JSON list of C-alpha atoms in Angstrom, two decimals:
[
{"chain": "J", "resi": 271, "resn": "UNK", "atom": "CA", "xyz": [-10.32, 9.53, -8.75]},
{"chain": "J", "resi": 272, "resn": "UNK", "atom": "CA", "xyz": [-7.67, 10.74, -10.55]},
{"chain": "J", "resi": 273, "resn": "UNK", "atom": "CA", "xyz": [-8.68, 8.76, -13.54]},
{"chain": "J", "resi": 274, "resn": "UNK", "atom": "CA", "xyz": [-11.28, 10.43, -13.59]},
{"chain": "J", "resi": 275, "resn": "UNK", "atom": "CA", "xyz": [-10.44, 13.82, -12.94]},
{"chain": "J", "resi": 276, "resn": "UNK", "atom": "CA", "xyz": [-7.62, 12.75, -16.42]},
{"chain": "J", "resi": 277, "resn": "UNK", "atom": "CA", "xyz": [-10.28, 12.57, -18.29]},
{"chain": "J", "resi": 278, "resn": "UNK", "atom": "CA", "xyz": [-12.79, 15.17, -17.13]},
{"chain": "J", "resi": 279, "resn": "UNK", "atom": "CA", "xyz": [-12.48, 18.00, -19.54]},
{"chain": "J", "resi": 280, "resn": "UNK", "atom": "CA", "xyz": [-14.02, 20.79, -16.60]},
{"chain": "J", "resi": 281, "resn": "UNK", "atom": "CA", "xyz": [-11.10, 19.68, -13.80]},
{"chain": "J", "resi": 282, "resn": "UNK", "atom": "CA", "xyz": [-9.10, 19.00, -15.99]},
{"chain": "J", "resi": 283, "resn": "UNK", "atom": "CA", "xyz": [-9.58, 22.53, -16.89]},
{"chain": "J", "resi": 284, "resn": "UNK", "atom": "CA", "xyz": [-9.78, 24.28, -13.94]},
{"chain": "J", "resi": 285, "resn": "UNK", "atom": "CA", "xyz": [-6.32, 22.60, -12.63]},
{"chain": "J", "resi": 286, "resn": "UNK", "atom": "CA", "xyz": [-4.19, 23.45, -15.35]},
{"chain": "J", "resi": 287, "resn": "UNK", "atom": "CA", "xyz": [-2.54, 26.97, -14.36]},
{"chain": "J", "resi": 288, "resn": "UNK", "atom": "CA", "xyz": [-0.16, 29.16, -16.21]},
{"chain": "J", "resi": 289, "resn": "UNK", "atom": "CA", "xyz": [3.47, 28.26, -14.75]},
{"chain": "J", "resi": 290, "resn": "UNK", "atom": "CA", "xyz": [5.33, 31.73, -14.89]},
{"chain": "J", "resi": 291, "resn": "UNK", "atom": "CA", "xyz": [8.69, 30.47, -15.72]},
{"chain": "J", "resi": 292, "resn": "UNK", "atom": "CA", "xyz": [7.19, 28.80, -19.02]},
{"chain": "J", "resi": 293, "resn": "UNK", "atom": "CA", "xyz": [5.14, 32.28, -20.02]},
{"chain": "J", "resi": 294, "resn": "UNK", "atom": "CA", "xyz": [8.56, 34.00, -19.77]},
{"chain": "J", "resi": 295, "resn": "UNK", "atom": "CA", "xyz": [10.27, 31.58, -21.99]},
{"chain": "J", "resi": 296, "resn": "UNK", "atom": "CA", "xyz": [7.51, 31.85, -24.15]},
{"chain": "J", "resi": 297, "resn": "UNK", "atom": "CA", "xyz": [7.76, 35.47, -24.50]},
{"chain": "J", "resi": 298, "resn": "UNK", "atom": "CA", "xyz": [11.16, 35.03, -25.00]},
{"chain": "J", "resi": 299, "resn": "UNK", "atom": "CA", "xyz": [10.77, 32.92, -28.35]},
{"chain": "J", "resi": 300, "resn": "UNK", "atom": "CA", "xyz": [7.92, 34.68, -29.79]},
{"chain": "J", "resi": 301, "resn": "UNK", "atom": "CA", "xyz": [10.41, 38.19, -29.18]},
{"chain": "J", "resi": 302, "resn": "UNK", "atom": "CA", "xyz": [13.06, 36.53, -31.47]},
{"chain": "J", "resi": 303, "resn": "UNK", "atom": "CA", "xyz": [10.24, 35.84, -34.21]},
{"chain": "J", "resi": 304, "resn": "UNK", "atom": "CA", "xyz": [10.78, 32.61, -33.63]},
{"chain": "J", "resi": 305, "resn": "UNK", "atom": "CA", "xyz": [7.17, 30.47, -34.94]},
{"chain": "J", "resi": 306, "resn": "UNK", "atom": "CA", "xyz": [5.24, 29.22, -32.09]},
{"chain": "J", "resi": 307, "resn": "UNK", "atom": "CA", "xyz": [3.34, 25.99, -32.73]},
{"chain": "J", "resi": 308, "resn": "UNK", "atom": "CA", "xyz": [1.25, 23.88, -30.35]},
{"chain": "J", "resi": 309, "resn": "UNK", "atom": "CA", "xyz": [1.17, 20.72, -31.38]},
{"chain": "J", "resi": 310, "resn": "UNK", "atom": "CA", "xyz": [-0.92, 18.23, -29.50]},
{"chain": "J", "resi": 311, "resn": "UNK", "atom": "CA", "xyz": [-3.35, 14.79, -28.83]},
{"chain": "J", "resi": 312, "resn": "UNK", "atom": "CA", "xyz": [-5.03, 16.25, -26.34]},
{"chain": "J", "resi": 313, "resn": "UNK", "atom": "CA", "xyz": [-8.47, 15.64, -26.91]},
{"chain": "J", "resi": 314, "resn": "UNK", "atom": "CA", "xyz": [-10.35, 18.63, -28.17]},
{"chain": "J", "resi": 315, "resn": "UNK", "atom": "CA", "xyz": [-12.60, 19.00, -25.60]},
{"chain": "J", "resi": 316, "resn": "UNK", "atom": "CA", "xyz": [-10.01, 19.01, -22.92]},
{"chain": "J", "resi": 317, "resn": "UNK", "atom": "CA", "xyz": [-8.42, 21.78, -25.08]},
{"chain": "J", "resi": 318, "resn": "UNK", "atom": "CA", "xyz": [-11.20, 24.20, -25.98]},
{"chain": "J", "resi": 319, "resn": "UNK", "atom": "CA", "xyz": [-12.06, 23.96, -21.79]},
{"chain": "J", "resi": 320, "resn": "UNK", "atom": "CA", "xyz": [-8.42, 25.47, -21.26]},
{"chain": "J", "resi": 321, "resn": "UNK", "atom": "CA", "xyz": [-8.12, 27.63, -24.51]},
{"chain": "J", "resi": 322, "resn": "UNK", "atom": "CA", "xyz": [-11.21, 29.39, -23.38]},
{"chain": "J", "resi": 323, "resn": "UNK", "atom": "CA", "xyz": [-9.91, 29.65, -19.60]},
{"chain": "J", "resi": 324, "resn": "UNK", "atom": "CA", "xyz": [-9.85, 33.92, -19.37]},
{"chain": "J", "resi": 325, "resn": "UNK", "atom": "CA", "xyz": [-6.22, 33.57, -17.63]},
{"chain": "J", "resi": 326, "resn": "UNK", "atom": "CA", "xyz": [-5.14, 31.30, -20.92]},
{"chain": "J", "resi": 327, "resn": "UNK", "atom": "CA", "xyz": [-5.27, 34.14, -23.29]},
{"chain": "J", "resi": 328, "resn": "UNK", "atom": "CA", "xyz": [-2.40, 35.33, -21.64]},
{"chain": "J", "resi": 329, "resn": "UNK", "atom": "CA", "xyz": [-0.53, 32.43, -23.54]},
{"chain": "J", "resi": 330, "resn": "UNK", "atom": "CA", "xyz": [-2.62, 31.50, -26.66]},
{"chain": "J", "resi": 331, "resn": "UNK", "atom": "CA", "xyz": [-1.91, 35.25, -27.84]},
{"chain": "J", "resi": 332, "resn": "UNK", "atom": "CA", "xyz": [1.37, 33.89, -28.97]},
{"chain": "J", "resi": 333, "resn": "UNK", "atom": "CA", "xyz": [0.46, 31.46, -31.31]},
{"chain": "J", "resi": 334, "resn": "UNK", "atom": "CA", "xyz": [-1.03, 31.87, -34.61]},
{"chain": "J", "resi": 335, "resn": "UNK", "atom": "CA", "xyz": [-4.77, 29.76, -35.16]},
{"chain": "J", "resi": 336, "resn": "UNK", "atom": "CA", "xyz": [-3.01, 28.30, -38.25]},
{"chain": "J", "resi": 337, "resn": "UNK", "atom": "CA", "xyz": [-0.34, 27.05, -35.47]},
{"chain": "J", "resi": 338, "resn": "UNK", "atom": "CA", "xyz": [-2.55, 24.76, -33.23]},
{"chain": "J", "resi": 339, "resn": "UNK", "atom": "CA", "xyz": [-2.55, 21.52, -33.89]},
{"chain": "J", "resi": 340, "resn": "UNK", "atom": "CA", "xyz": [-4.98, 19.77, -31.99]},
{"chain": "J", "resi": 341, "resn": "UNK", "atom": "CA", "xyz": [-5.03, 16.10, -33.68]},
{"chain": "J", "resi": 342, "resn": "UNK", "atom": "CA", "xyz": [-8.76, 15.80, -32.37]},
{"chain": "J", "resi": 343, "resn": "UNK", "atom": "CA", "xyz": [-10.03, 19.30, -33.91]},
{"chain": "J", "resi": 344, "resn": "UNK", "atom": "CA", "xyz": [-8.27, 18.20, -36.92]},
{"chain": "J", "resi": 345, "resn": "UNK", "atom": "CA", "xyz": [-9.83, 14.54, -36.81]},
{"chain": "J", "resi": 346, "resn": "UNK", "atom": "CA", "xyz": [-6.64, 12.62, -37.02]},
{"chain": "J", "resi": 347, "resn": "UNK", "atom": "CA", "xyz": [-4.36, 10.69, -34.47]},
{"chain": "J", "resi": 348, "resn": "UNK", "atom": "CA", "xyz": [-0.58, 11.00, -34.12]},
{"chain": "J", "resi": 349, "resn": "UNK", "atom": "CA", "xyz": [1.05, 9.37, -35.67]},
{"chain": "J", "resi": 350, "resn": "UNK", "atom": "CA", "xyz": [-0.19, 10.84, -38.66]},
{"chain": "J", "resi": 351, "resn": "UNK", "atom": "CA", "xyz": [2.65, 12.09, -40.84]},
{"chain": "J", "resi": 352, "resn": "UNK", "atom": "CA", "xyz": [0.73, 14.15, -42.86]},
{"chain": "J", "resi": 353, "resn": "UNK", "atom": "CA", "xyz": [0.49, 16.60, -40.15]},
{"chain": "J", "resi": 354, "resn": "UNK", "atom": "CA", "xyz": [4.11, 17.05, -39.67]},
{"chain": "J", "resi": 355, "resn": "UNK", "atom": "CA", "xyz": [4.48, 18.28, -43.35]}
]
């Protein structure tokens, strides 16, 4: 079951939550201009299920679109060096 549930873009979804600590260290860094990247192998459909969660935008509005890196949206696997240039 949990297998499954890993690989099950909708609960995988639905059970990743916003942990309040990390959105106030993430305002933090994005205060001090610092540039936010997410930079990931999660597979893309597991992603766009979260990034489209309503609660999520309260953490995706710190990050630029040019600043996700989602190595399935992008059609590559890490380790791809390319992607680090």
């Amino acid at each position: 079951a949990l297998v499954k549930a890993m690989f099950n873009p909708v609960i995988l979804s639905r059970n990743t939550n916003i942990i309040n600590d990390g959105k106030k260290l993430l305002k933090a860094c994005h205060s001090n201009n610092n540039t936010l990247i997410i930079f990931s192998n999660m597979h893309h459909d597991h992603f766009e299920k979260i990034y489209n969660k309503p609660e999520m935008k309260k953490i995706f509005k710190y990050f630029k679109a040019q600043n996700i890196l989602i190595s399935g949206l992008l059609k590559t696997m890490k380790p791809y060096n390319a992607m680090y240039d």
